[in-house]
């Protein structure tokens, strides 16, 4: 008889951070644990899901897309309470929710926009942008680090990558912001569906323009490859941009906010960062913050995981926020150590086909912003407690009061 302690998708248990004690208990006693879910939709009501909390088991699930499919939606039903069957089918147009061979084909195309060379070509523009964000924030002696600093660069990076003109960036920012964070009353004002449609329409128009007037940019590459069949249709491109806005925005911003919060809460680590700028810091920020807490898969046949039988058609949720603190893998997981190496965290997903496409872009952004902060506001200190986003999906900090100088 499986015991349930918490439902680790319940947003209320994250209000003071990742529920580490409960996760540790689950990893020890019940690492593949059935959670009957009360709230849900799209035919999943009361079905529940399997919570996978150990590092090794998250790796095993993420590696095996034949058994653990992404097709039936990678987001947990309770995070999309109004989702219908049609809604799920619509989301299957997004790379995140595809399986091989469809996934393999589309990923091969979009990967062209994310090669190390493509990302590196953004470096000087993003560095200038990071320096400006930090300079503008520190005009005032104090402020909210999240809205002043952490939010800005991720959106600018995607806009830069796609070549969105300056005058359209404000709209893109608002659309993508209101598509996320709907579990938190502070952000649930806007209609996420309306915003998604706004962004989708904008992206499709952009793709349309590049098809008729090709330019030397990534959008043109994606929608107009020379070899037939190796490009995205206007619709596919629209969904791809939609995904980038969500996937690249809330995640990176929270890696930055958690990184800053952890550095300022551990002054010796902040001193060490300023003096040595270790390249290992970025991945420790991602492990520590685990900006995406969970993604799910659905079993395509009867299987078993860590000796626990799992029938076909059931949901299996991978808790990165637990795996990243697994004492079987990390020495002193609750010690924030910017020199941690190796650091095989799963913050960017496991090791499989869906490993974060934007990991290198995210790493570049985080690296640039922290270097700008260390250069321009070395005296930054915390001025109040971090306020967490109410969400079981995104480990988010929504406000972080600081004194810049
Ligand atoms: C996939 C986390 C930044 C684009 C993923 C996955 C995770 C993740 C956990 C795996 C999803 C799964 O297995 O189902 C993060 C974190 C980030 C970050 C923690 C920041 C620190 C970005 C950025 C972009 C991006 C900046 C793009 C601009 C994507 C895309 C996928 C993905 C397109 C889907 C890949 C696929 O399905 O093949 N990310 N991400 N991410 N991420 Fe990120």
Short mmCIF file of C-alpha atoms and ligand atoms in Angstrom, two decimals:
data_model
loop_
_atom_site.label_atom_id
_atom_site.label_comp_id
_atom_site.label_asym_id
_atom_site.label_seq_id
_atom_site.Cartn_x
_atom_site.Cartn_y
_atom_site.Cartn_z
CA UNK A 1 0.00 0.00 0.00
CA UNK A 2 1.83 3.11 -1.18
CA UNK A 3 1.91 5.91 1.35
CA UNK A 4 1.34 9.45 0.23
CA UNK A 5 2.86 12.23 2.25
CA UNK A 6 2.51 15.24 0.03
CA UNK A 7 1.42 15.83 -3.52
CA UNK A 8 4.64 17.36 -4.81
CA UNK A 9 2.74 19.28 -7.47
CA UNK A 10 0.71 21.15 -4.83
CA UNK A 11 1.70 24.82 -5.23
CA UNK A 12 1.10 25.60 -1.56
CA UNK A 13 3.96 23.44 -0.35
CA UNK A 14 6.47 25.52 -2.36
CA UNK A 15 5.72 28.86 -0.76
CA UNK A 16 8.88 28.59 1.36
CA UNK A 17 10.98 26.79 -1.22
CA UNK A 18 11.44 23.23 -2.44
CA UNK A 19 10.04 20.83 0.23
CA UNK A 20 13.43 19.19 0.79
CA UNK A 21 12.55 17.15 3.88
CA UNK A 22 9.57 15.51 2.18
CA UNK A 23 11.53 14.80 -1.00
CA UNK A 24 14.38 13.26 1.01
CA UNK A 25 11.88 10.95 2.67
CA UNK A 26 10.35 9.99 -0.66
CA UNK A 27 13.79 9.28 -2.18
CA UNK A 28 14.60 7.06 0.79
CA UNK A 29 11.32 5.22 1.36
CA UNK A 30 9.19 5.45 -1.73
CA UNK A 31 11.21 6.64 -4.73
CA UNK A 32 8.57 5.71 -7.31
CA UNK A 33 5.45 6.70 -5.47
CA UNK A 34 1.80 6.77 -6.55
CA UNK A 35 0.15 10.14 -5.90
CA UNK A 36 -3.63 10.08 -6.30
CA UNK A 37 -4.50 13.44 -7.74
CA UNK A 38 -7.71 15.15 -6.85
CA UNK A 39 -7.62 18.11 -9.17
CA UNK A 40 -7.11 17.44 -12.82
CA UNK A 41 -8.83 17.60 -16.14
CA UNK A 42 -8.85 16.38 -19.72
CA UNK A 43 -9.90 12.93 -18.60
CA UNK A 44 -7.19 12.56 -15.98
CA UNK A 45 -9.30 13.45 -12.96
CA UNK A 46 -8.53 11.33 -9.93
CA UNK A 47 -6.11 9.22 -11.91
CA UNK A 48 -3.01 10.41 -10.18
CA UNK A 49 0.56 9.93 -11.25
CA UNK A 50 3.86 8.29 -10.29
CA UNK A 51 6.28 10.64 -8.56
CA UNK A 52 9.91 9.87 -9.41
CA UNK A 53 12.31 11.57 -7.02
CA UNK A 54 15.73 9.86 -7.32
CA UNK A 55 18.40 11.10 -9.73
CA UNK A 56 18.99 7.65 -11.25
CA UNK A 57 15.30 7.07 -11.93
CA UNK A 58 14.77 10.51 -13.48
CA UNK A 59 17.71 9.71 -15.78
CA UNK A 60 16.20 6.34 -16.68
CA UNK A 61 12.81 7.85 -17.55
CA UNK A 62 14.22 10.76 -19.57
CA UNK A 63 16.47 8.45 -21.59
CA UNK A 64 13.73 6.10 -22.69
CA UNK A 65 11.21 7.95 -24.84
CA UNK A 66 9.93 4.71 -26.33
CA UNK A 67 8.49 3.63 -22.99
CA UNK A 68 8.02 7.07 -21.47
CA UNK A 69 6.30 9.21 -24.10
CA UNK A 70 6.07 13.01 -24.23
CA UNK A 71 3.12 12.88 -26.58
CA UNK A 72 0.32 13.07 -23.99
CA UNK A 73 1.62 16.39 -22.71
CA UNK A 74 4.69 16.96 -20.59
CA UNK A 75 2.90 19.40 -18.27
CA UNK A 76 0.96 17.90 -15.37
CA UNK A 77 -2.83 18.16 -15.76
CA UNK A 78 -3.27 20.23 -12.62
CA UNK A 79 -0.99 22.91 -14.06
CA UNK A 80 -3.35 23.31 -16.99
CA UNK A 81 -6.69 22.97 -15.24
CA UNK A 82 -8.83 23.91 -18.20
CA UNK A 83 -7.04 21.69 -20.67
CA UNK A 84 -9.31 19.70 -22.94
CA UNK A 85 -8.53 16.78 -25.22
CA UNK A 86 -8.35 19.26 -28.11
CA UNK A 87 -5.98 21.38 -26.09
CA UNK A 88 -3.66 18.42 -25.62
CA UNK A 89 -3.79 17.65 -29.31
CA UNK A 90 -2.97 21.26 -30.10
CA UNK A 91 0.06 21.13 -27.82
CA UNK A 92 1.34 18.14 -29.76
CA UNK A 93 2.45 20.70 -32.36
CA UNK A 94 5.15 21.76 -29.89
CA UNK A 95 8.55 20.06 -29.94
CA UNK A 96 8.41 19.50 -26.18
CA UNK A 97 5.40 17.20 -26.66
CA UNK A 98 6.67 15.17 -29.62
CA UNK A 99 8.16 11.68 -29.74
CA UNK A 100 10.69 10.27 -32.20
CA UNK A 101 10.76 10.13 -35.20
CA UNK A 102 8.76 13.38 -35.47
CA UNK A 103 10.72 14.88 -32.60
CA UNK A 104 14.07 13.87 -34.11
CA UNK A 105 13.24 15.50 -37.45
CA UNK A 106 12.04 18.79 -36.01
CA UNK A 107 14.81 18.98 -33.43
CA UNK A 108 17.39 18.56 -36.20
CA UNK A 109 16.00 21.64 -37.93
CA UNK A 110 15.62 23.92 -34.92
CA UNK A 111 19.02 22.87 -33.52
CA UNK A 112 20.57 24.95 -36.29
CA UNK A 113 19.54 28.06 -34.40
CA UNK A 114 21.22 26.83 -31.22
CA UNK A 115 24.65 25.65 -32.32
CA UNK A 116 27.55 26.91 -30.17
CA UNK A 117 28.47 29.19 -33.08
CA UNK A 118 24.96 30.64 -33.36
CA UNK A 119 24.81 31.25 -29.61
CA UNK A 120 28.28 32.72 -29.50
CA UNK A 121 27.38 35.17 -32.24
CA UNK A 122 24.91 36.73 -29.78
CA UNK A 123 27.59 37.18 -27.13
CA UNK A 124 28.62 40.78 -27.69
CA UNK A 125 25.04 42.04 -28.13
CA UNK A 126 23.94 40.21 -24.98
CA UNK A 127 26.95 41.36 -23.01
CA UNK A 128 26.17 44.99 -23.87
CA UNK A 129 22.54 44.36 -22.94
CA UNK A 130 23.49 42.73 -19.60
CA UNK A 131 25.75 45.65 -18.73
CA UNK A 132 23.01 48.14 -19.54
CA UNK A 133 20.39 46.27 -17.48
CA UNK A 134 22.68 46.28 -14.46
CA UNK A 135 23.72 49.93 -14.96
CA UNK A 136 20.09 51.05 -15.16
CA UNK A 137 19.06 49.02 -12.12
CA UNK A 138 21.77 50.50 -9.95
CA UNK A 139 20.74 54.10 -10.61
CA UNK A 140 18.41 53.64 -7.63
CA UNK A 141 20.02 52.59 -4.34
CA UNK A 142 17.53 49.78 -3.89
CA UNK A 143 14.88 47.85 -5.74
CA UNK A 144 13.46 44.48 -6.71
CA UNK A 145 16.20 42.36 -8.27
CA UNK A 146 13.70 40.13 -10.09
CA UNK A 147 11.93 42.85 -12.04
CA UNK A 148 14.95 45.17 -12.35
CA UNK A 149 17.55 42.62 -13.43
CA UNK A 150 16.57 38.95 -13.71
CA UNK A 151 13.55 39.30 -16.01
CA UNK A 152 15.05 41.42 -18.69
CA UNK A 153 17.93 39.51 -20.27
CA UNK A 154 16.13 36.20 -21.02
CA UNK A 155 13.52 37.93 -23.13
CA UNK A 156 16.06 40.13 -24.85
CA UNK A 157 18.09 37.02 -25.65
CA UNK A 158 15.21 35.30 -27.43
CA UNK A 159 14.29 38.53 -29.17
CA UNK A 160 17.92 38.88 -30.27
CA UNK A 161 18.06 35.27 -31.43
CA UNK A 162 14.92 35.66 -33.53
CA UNK A 163 15.67 39.21 -34.66
CA UNK A 164 12.52 40.72 -33.12
CA UNK A 165 12.76 44.50 -33.70
CA UNK A 166 13.08 46.72 -30.65
CA UNK A 167 9.63 48.29 -31.04
CA UNK A 168 7.89 44.87 -30.85
CA UNK A 169 9.75 43.59 -27.80
CA UNK A 170 7.39 45.12 -25.23
CA UNK A 171 4.42 43.22 -26.67
CA UNK A 172 6.37 39.97 -26.85
CA UNK A 173 7.39 40.45 -23.21
CA UNK A 174 3.80 40.94 -22.07
CA UNK A 175 2.44 38.02 -24.07
CA UNK A 176 5.03 35.61 -22.74
CA UNK A 177 4.73 36.81 -19.15
CA UNK A 178 0.99 36.33 -18.98
CA UNK A 179 1.21 32.82 -20.43
CA UNK A 180 3.02 31.69 -17.28
CA UNK A 181 2.49 32.08 -13.57
CA UNK A 182 -1.31 31.63 -13.63
CA UNK A 183 -1.27 29.74 -10.32
CA UNK A 184 -0.17 32.90 -8.59
CA UNK A 185 -2.90 35.50 -8.02
CA UNK A 186 -0.48 38.34 -8.77
CA UNK A 187 -0.02 37.18 -12.37
CA UNK A 188 -3.35 35.67 -13.25
CA UNK A 189 -4.99 38.86 -14.49
CA UNK A 190 -4.28 38.44 -18.18
CA UNK A 191 -5.86 35.68 -20.24
CA UNK A 192 -3.08 33.16 -21.07
CA UNK A 193 -4.94 31.88 -24.12
CA UNK A 194 -5.36 35.35 -25.58
CA UNK A 195 -1.68 36.06 -25.02
CA UNK A 196 -0.68 32.77 -26.63
CA UNK A 197 -2.74 33.69 -29.67
CA UNK A 198 -1.15 37.13 -29.79
CA UNK A 199 2.34 35.71 -29.76
CA UNK A 200 1.46 32.92 -32.17
CA UNK A 201 0.04 35.40 -34.66
CA UNK A 202 3.06 37.63 -34.34
CA UNK A 203 5.50 34.75 -34.91
CA UNK A 204 3.58 33.44 -37.91
CA UNK A 205 3.63 36.86 -39.47
CA UNK A 206 7.38 36.98 -38.94
CA UNK A 207 7.79 33.57 -40.59
CA UNK A 208 5.59 34.66 -43.47
CA UNK A 209 7.69 37.74 -44.10
CA UNK A 210 10.94 35.77 -44.12
CA UNK A 211 9.52 33.28 -46.59
CA UNK A 212 8.82 36.06 -49.07
CA UNK A 213 11.81 38.24 -48.19
CA UNK A 214 14.60 35.96 -46.95
CA UNK A 215 17.28 37.54 -44.76
CA UNK A 216 20.50 36.29 -43.31
CA UNK A 217 19.01 35.31 -39.98
CA UNK A 218 17.85 32.36 -37.95
CA UNK A 219 14.17 32.79 -38.75
CA UNK A 220 14.95 32.55 -42.45
CA UNK A 221 17.09 29.47 -41.85
CA UNK A 222 14.28 27.75 -39.99
CA UNK A 223 11.46 28.57 -42.41
CA UNK A 224 13.36 28.46 -45.69
CA UNK A 225 16.05 25.77 -45.81
CA UNK A 226 17.20 24.93 -49.36
CA UNK A 227 16.56 21.23 -49.08
CA UNK A 228 12.85 20.48 -49.34
CA UNK A 229 11.24 19.12 -46.20
CA UNK A 230 13.99 20.42 -43.96
CA UNK A 231 12.31 23.58 -42.85
CA UNK A 232 9.46 24.55 -40.56
CA UNK A 233 6.10 25.57 -41.94
CA UNK A 234 4.74 28.96 -40.88
CA UNK A 235 2.51 27.20 -38.31
CA UNK A 236 5.33 25.07 -36.97
CA UNK A 237 7.47 28.14 -36.61
CA UNK A 238 4.71 29.93 -34.71
CA UNK A 239 4.46 27.10 -32.17
CA UNK A 240 8.22 26.96 -31.89
CA UNK A 241 8.38 30.66 -30.94
CA UNK A 242 5.55 30.14 -28.48
CA UNK A 243 7.57 27.41 -26.81
CA UNK A 244 10.75 29.51 -26.76
CA UNK A 245 8.94 32.37 -25.06
CA UNK A 246 7.77 30.12 -22.25
CA UNK A 247 10.78 27.80 -22.08
CA UNK A 248 13.39 30.51 -22.19
CA UNK A 249 11.80 33.17 -20.07
CA UNK A 250 10.58 32.08 -16.69
CA UNK A 251 13.32 29.44 -16.39
CA UNK A 252 16.39 31.58 -16.95
CA UNK A 253 15.03 34.46 -14.91
CA UNK A 254 14.66 32.13 -11.94
CA UNK A 255 18.12 30.64 -12.34
CA UNK A 256 19.40 34.23 -12.09
CA UNK A 257 17.19 35.13 -9.10
CA UNK A 258 18.02 31.93 -7.21
CA UNK A 259 21.71 32.39 -7.99
CA UNK A 260 21.69 35.94 -6.62
CA UNK A 261 19.68 34.95 -3.56
CA UNK A 262 22.01 32.06 -2.78
CA UNK A 263 25.15 34.17 -3.30
CA UNK A 264 23.90 36.94 -1.03
CA UNK A 265 22.75 34.43 1.59
CA UNK A 266 26.23 32.88 1.55
CA UNK A 267 28.55 35.92 1.64
CA UNK A 268 31.74 33.85 1.41
CA UNK A 269 30.45 32.41 -1.88
CA UNK A 270 29.70 35.92 -3.17
CA UNK A 271 33.24 37.02 -2.27
CA UNK A 272 34.62 33.94 -3.97
CA UNK A 273 32.56 34.64 -7.07
CA UNK A 274 33.72 38.24 -7.30
CA UNK A 275 37.36 37.26 -6.90
CA UNK A 276 37.59 34.13 -9.07
CA UNK A 277 34.50 34.09 -11.35
CA UNK A 278 34.47 30.28 -11.52
CA UNK A 279 32.86 28.86 -14.65
CA UNK A 280 31.26 26.18 -12.50
CA UNK A 281 29.01 28.74 -10.79
CA UNK A 282 26.33 28.79 -13.50
CA UNK A 283 25.49 25.11 -13.17
CA UNK A 284 25.38 25.37 -9.39
CA UNK A 285 22.81 28.18 -9.75
CA UNK A 286 20.69 25.90 -11.96
CA UNK A 287 21.04 22.91 -9.63
CA UNK A 288 20.32 24.98 -6.53
CA UNK A 289 17.30 26.75 -8.00
CA UNK A 290 15.98 23.91 -10.19
CA UNK A 291 13.82 26.47 -12.07
CA UNK A 292 11.69 23.76 -13.63
CA UNK A 293 10.50 21.50 -10.84
CA UNK A 294 8.82 18.74 -12.83
CA UNK A 295 7.92 17.39 -16.27
CA UNK A 296 5.94 14.26 -16.95
CA UNK A 297 5.82 11.35 -19.38
CA UNK A 298 3.14 8.74 -20.15
CA UNK A 299 3.92 5.01 -20.33
CA UNK A 300 3.37 3.43 -23.76
CA UNK A 301 3.26 -0.14 -22.36
CA UNK A 302 3.38 -1.97 -19.05
CA UNK A 303 6.79 -1.44 -17.54
CA UNK A 304 8.59 -1.13 -14.24
CA UNK A 305 10.84 1.45 -12.66
CA UNK A 306 13.14 0.71 -9.74
CA UNK A 307 11.22 -2.52 -9.29
CA UNK A 308 7.82 -0.82 -9.15
CA UNK A 309 5.40 -2.08 -11.81
CA UNK A 310 3.75 0.71 -13.83
CA UNK A 311 0.84 -0.11 -16.15
CA UNK A 312 0.49 1.30 -19.66
CA UNK A 313 -1.03 4.76 -20.09
CA UNK A 314 -0.02 6.14 -16.70
CA UNK A 315 1.72 9.37 -15.90
CA UNK A 316 5.25 9.44 -14.60
CA UNK A 317 6.51 12.74 -13.20
CA UNK A 318 10.20 13.52 -12.90
CA UNK A 319 10.99 15.85 -10.00
CA UNK A 320 14.19 17.66 -10.95
CA UNK A 321 13.94 19.69 -7.73
CA UNK A 322 14.38 16.42 -5.83
CA UNK A 323 16.90 14.70 -8.13
CA UNK A 324 19.19 17.74 -7.92
CA UNK A 325 19.53 17.22 -4.17
CA UNK A 326 19.91 13.44 -4.27
CA UNK A 327 22.53 12.54 -1.67
CA UNK A 328 23.40 9.42 -3.69
CA UNK A 329 24.88 11.67 -6.39
CA UNK A 330 25.81 15.02 -4.82
CA UNK A 331 28.24 15.48 -1.93
CA UNK A 332 26.61 17.77 0.64
CA UNK A 333 23.69 18.59 -1.66
CA UNK A 334 22.40 21.28 0.69
CA UNK A 335 25.68 23.17 0.55
CA UNK A 336 25.68 25.88 -2.11
CA UNK A 337 29.11 25.52 -3.73
CA UNK A 338 29.90 27.55 -6.84
CA UNK A 339 33.01 25.44 -7.44
CA UNK A 340 31.05 22.16 -7.40
CA UNK A 341 32.55 19.81 -9.97
CA UNK A 342 31.39 17.47 -11.31
CA UNK A 343 27.83 18.74 -11.14
CA UNK A 344 25.60 16.29 -12.99
CA UNK A 345 22.39 18.16 -12.15
CA UNK A 346 19.20 17.54 -14.11
CA UNK A 347 17.99 21.13 -14.13
CA UNK A 348 18.03 21.15 -17.93
CA UNK A 349 16.21 17.80 -18.06
CA UNK A 350 17.70 14.33 -17.99
CA UNK A 351 19.97 13.01 -20.69
CA UNK A 352 17.47 12.15 -23.37
CA UNK A 353 16.09 13.52 -26.61
CA UNK A 354 14.38 16.47 -24.91
CA UNK A 355 17.45 17.80 -23.09
CA UNK A 356 17.04 21.57 -22.97
CA UNK A 357 17.65 23.04 -26.41
CA UNK A 358 18.42 26.42 -24.86
CA UNK A 359 20.93 25.23 -22.22
CA UNK A 360 23.91 26.94 -23.85
CA UNK A 361 22.00 30.16 -24.39
CA UNK A 362 20.80 30.08 -20.78
CA UNK A 363 24.35 29.45 -19.54
CA UNK A 364 25.65 32.38 -21.59
CA UNK A 365 22.96 34.73 -20.26
CA UNK A 366 23.56 33.73 -16.64
CA UNK A 367 27.31 34.06 -17.04
CA UNK A 368 27.04 37.53 -18.61
CA UNK A 369 24.60 38.94 -16.08
CA UNK A 370 26.57 37.77 -13.02
CA UNK A 371 29.79 39.15 -14.43
CA UNK A 372 28.07 42.50 -15.01
CA UNK A 373 26.68 42.42 -11.45
CA UNK A 374 30.07 41.60 -9.94
CA UNK A 375 31.69 44.43 -11.94
CA UNK A 376 29.08 47.11 -11.43
CA UNK A 377 27.32 46.38 -8.15
CA UNK A 378 29.79 44.48 -5.96
CA UNK A 379 28.17 45.92 -2.82
CA UNK A 380 24.69 44.47 -3.49
CA UNK A 381 22.97 43.08 -0.36
CA UNK A 382 19.62 41.51 0.49
CA UNK A 383 17.05 43.96 1.83
CA UNK A 384 14.24 41.55 2.69
CA UNK A 385 13.05 37.98 2.24
CA UNK A 386 12.60 36.44 -1.22
CA UNK A 387 8.97 36.12 -2.21
CA UNK A 388 8.25 32.84 -3.97
CA UNK A 389 6.01 32.28 -6.96
CA UNK A 390 3.03 30.13 -6.01
CA UNK A 391 3.63 27.18 -8.31
CA UNK A 392 4.46 23.50 -8.11
CA UNK A 393 5.88 23.56 -11.62
CA UNK A 394 8.22 26.56 -11.67
CA UNK A 395 10.51 27.10 -8.70
CA UNK A 396 10.25 30.83 -8.98
CA UNK A 397 11.16 33.91 -7.00
CA UNK A 398 8.79 36.70 -7.88
CA UNK A 399 10.31 39.46 -5.77
CA UNK A 400 13.76 39.84 -4.24
CA UNK A 401 14.28 43.13 -2.38
CA UNK A 402 17.90 44.25 -2.57
CA UNK A 403 20.14 47.25 -1.89
CA UNK A 404 22.27 47.81 -4.96
CA UNK A 405 24.92 49.94 -3.25
C1 LIG B 1 13.58 21.69 -22.66
C2 LIG B 1 14.94 23.56 -18.39
C3 LIG B 1 16.37 27.65 -20.60
C4 LIG B 1 14.35 26.07 -24.68
C5 LIG B 1 13.88 21.82 -21.32
C6 LIG B 1 13.74 20.77 -20.33
C7 LIG B 1 14.08 21.31 -19.14
C8 LIG B 1 14.49 22.68 -19.36
C9 LIG B 1 14.04 20.63 -17.78
C10 LIG B 1 13.33 19.31 -20.59
C11 LIG B 1 11.89 19.10 -20.92
C12 LIG B 1 11.52 17.62 -21.00
O1 LIG B 1 12.37 16.75 -20.80
O2 LIG B 1 10.33 17.32 -21.26
C13 LIG B 1 15.46 24.82 -18.64
C14 LIG B 1 16.08 25.66 -17.63
C15 LIG B 1 16.51 26.80 -18.26
C16 LIG B 1 16.12 26.68 -19.65
C17 LIG B 1 16.22 25.30 -16.15
C18 LIG B 1 17.22 27.99 -17.69
C19 LIG B 1 18.04 27.97 -16.69
C20 LIG B 1 15.95 27.58 -21.92
C21 LIG B 1 16.14 28.61 -22.91
C22 LIG B 1 15.54 28.16 -24.05
C23 LIG B 1 15.00 26.85 -23.78
C24 LIG B 1 16.88 29.93 -22.68
C25 LIG B 1 15.42 28.79 -25.40
C26 LIG B 1 15.55 30.03 -25.70
C27 LIG B 1 13.97 24.76 -24.48
C28 LIG B 1 13.34 23.94 -25.50
C29 LIG B 1 13.11 22.67 -24.92
C30 LIG B 1 13.61 22.75 -23.56
C31 LIG B 1 13.00 24.37 -26.91
C32 LIG B 1 12.44 21.46 -25.57
C33 LIG B 1 13.46 20.57 -26.17
C34 LIG B 1 12.85 19.33 -26.77
O3 LIG B 1 11.72 18.96 -26.45
O4 LIG B 1 13.54 18.71 -27.61
N1 LIG B 1 14.37 22.96 -20.71
N2 LIG B 1 15.49 25.48 -19.83
N3 LIG B 1 15.26 26.53 -22.47
N4 LIG B 1 14.14 24.02 -23.33
FE1 LIG B 1 14.92 24.71 -21.62
#
